C-alpha positions in Angstrom: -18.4 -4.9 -13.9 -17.7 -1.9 -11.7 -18.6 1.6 -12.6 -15.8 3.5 -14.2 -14.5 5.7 -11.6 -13.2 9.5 -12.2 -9.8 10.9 -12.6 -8.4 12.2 -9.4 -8.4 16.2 -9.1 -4.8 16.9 -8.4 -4.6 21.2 -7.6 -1.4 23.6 -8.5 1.0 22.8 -5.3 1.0 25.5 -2.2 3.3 26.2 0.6 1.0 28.5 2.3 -1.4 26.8 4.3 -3.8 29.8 4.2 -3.6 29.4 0.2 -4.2 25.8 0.1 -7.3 26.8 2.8 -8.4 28.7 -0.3 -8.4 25.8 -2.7 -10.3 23.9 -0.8 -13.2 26.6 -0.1 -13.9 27.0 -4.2 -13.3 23.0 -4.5 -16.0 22.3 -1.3 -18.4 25.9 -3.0 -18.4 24.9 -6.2 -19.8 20.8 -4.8 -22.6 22.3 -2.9 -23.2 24.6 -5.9 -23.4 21.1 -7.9 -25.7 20.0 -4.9 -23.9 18.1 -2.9 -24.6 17.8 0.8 -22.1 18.3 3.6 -22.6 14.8 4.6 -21.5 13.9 1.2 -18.4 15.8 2.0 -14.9 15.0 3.6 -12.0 17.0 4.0 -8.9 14.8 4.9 -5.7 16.0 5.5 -2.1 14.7 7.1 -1.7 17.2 9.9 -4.3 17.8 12.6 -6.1 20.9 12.9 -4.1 22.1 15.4 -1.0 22.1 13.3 0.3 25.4 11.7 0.7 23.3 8.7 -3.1 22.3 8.3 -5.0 24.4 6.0 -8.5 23.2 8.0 -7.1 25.7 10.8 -7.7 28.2 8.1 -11.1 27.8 7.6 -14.0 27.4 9.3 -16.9 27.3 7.0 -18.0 27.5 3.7 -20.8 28.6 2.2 -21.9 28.9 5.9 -21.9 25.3 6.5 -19.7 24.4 9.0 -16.3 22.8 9.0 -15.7 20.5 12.1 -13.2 17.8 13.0 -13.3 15.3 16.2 -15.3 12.3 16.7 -18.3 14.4 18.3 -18.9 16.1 14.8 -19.6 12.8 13.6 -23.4 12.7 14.0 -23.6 16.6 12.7 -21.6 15.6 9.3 -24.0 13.0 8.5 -26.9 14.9 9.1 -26.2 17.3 7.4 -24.9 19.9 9.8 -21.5 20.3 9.2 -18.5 19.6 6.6 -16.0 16.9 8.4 -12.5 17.8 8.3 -10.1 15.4 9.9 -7.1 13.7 9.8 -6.4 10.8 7.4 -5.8 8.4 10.0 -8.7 9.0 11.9 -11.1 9.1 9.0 -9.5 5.2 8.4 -12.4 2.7 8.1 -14.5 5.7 7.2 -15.8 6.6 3.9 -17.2 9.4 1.9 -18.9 10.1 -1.9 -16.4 13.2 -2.1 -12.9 13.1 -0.4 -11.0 16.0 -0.3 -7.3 15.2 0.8 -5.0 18.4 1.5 -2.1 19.2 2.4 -0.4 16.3 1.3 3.2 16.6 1.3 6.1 14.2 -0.8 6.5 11.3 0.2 8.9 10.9 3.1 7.9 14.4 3.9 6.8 14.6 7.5 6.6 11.2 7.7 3.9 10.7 4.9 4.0 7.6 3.4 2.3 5.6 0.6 0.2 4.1 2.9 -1.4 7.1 3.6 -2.3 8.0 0.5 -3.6 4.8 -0.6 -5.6 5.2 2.5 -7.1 9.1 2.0 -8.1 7.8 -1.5 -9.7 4.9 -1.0 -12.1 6.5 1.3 -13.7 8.1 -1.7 -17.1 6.3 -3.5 -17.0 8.7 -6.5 -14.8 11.4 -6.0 -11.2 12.3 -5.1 -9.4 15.7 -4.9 -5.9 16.1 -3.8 -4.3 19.3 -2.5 -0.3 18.9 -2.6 1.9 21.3 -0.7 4.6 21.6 -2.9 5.9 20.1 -6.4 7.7 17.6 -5.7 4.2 16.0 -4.0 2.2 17.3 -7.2 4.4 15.2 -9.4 4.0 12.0 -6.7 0.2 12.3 -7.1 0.4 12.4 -10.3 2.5 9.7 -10.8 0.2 7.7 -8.7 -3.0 8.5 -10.2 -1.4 7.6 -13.4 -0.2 4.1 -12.0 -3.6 3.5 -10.8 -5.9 4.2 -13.8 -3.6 1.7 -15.8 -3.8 -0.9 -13.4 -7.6 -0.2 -12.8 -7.7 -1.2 -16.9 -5.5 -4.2 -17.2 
C-alpha cells in the first residue's frame, strides 16, 4: 500500500567536474521552475566541497538561491534560504523530497561503495537524480535502479 515511487534520473556520465556542475544547475532550475523550494532540495555528493573532484565547488548558486554545505546551513536550507549541498555521509539520517546525488563514481572507485549509494538514495521521499562521473558508474546505476524497481514489485 505505498505510493509507487519514480524511476531514478540517471544523467550522461562526466569527467569534468565543471560539466557535471552544469548538470546539476538545469536539473536544480528546471525543479524550482516546477516550484519546488530550496528546502525541498538536496544536492549529495561523495567528495566534499573542498575536493577538486566535487562539482558543488563549481557552483554557488542557482537561480540566485544559494548553494551551501556545513551543518550551519542547516537552518537556512529549511527555511528556505539556501540549496544544501553536502556530502553523503553527512547528510546520513537526513532526508529530502528531491535528492540530487553527483559525482558518483564506480564502485570501488575512490573508495565508493554500495553502501553509499543505497544511502544517497534512500534519503529521497519522491525524487532521485544521479550524476555519474564516468560510464562505467552510469552502467552501475543503472544496473541498480533496475535491481531495485523489480524488487520494489515482487
Amino acid at each position: 500500500l505505498s505510493p509507487e515511487g519514480t524511476t531514478p534520473v540517471i544523467t550522461e556520465p562526466h569527467q569534468d567536474p565543471a560539466h557535471r556542475g552544469r548538470t546539476v544547475h538545469r536539473l536544480v532550475a528546471n525543479l524550482l521552475k516546477e516550484g519546488f523550494r530550496s528546502s525541498q532540495i538536496a544536492i549529495l555528493s561523495h567528495f566534499s566541497n573542498t575536493n577538486n573532484a566535487c562539482c558543488l565547488k563549481h557552483m554557488n548558486h542557482v537561480d540566485n538561491v544559494p548553494i551551501k554545505s556545513g551543518e550551519s546551513a542547516i537552518n537556512e536550507w529549511l527555511n528556505d534560504e539556501v540549496i544544501l549541498g553536502s556530502t553523503i555521509k553527512s547528510f546520513k539520517g537526513m532526508e529530502a523530497d528531491i535528492i540530487i546525488v553527483t559525482d558518483v563514481p564506480a564502485v570501488g572507485q575512490f573508495h565508493f561503495t554500495q553502501s553509499d549509494v543505497y544511502v544517497a538514495a534512500s534519503r529521497a521521499k519522491h525524487r532521485l537524480a544521479l550524476v555519474p562521473i564516468n560510464a562505467e558508474a552510469a552502467t552501475e546505476l543503472k544496473q541498480w535502479a533496475k535491481e531495485n524497481e523489480m524488487d520494489a514489485t515482487t
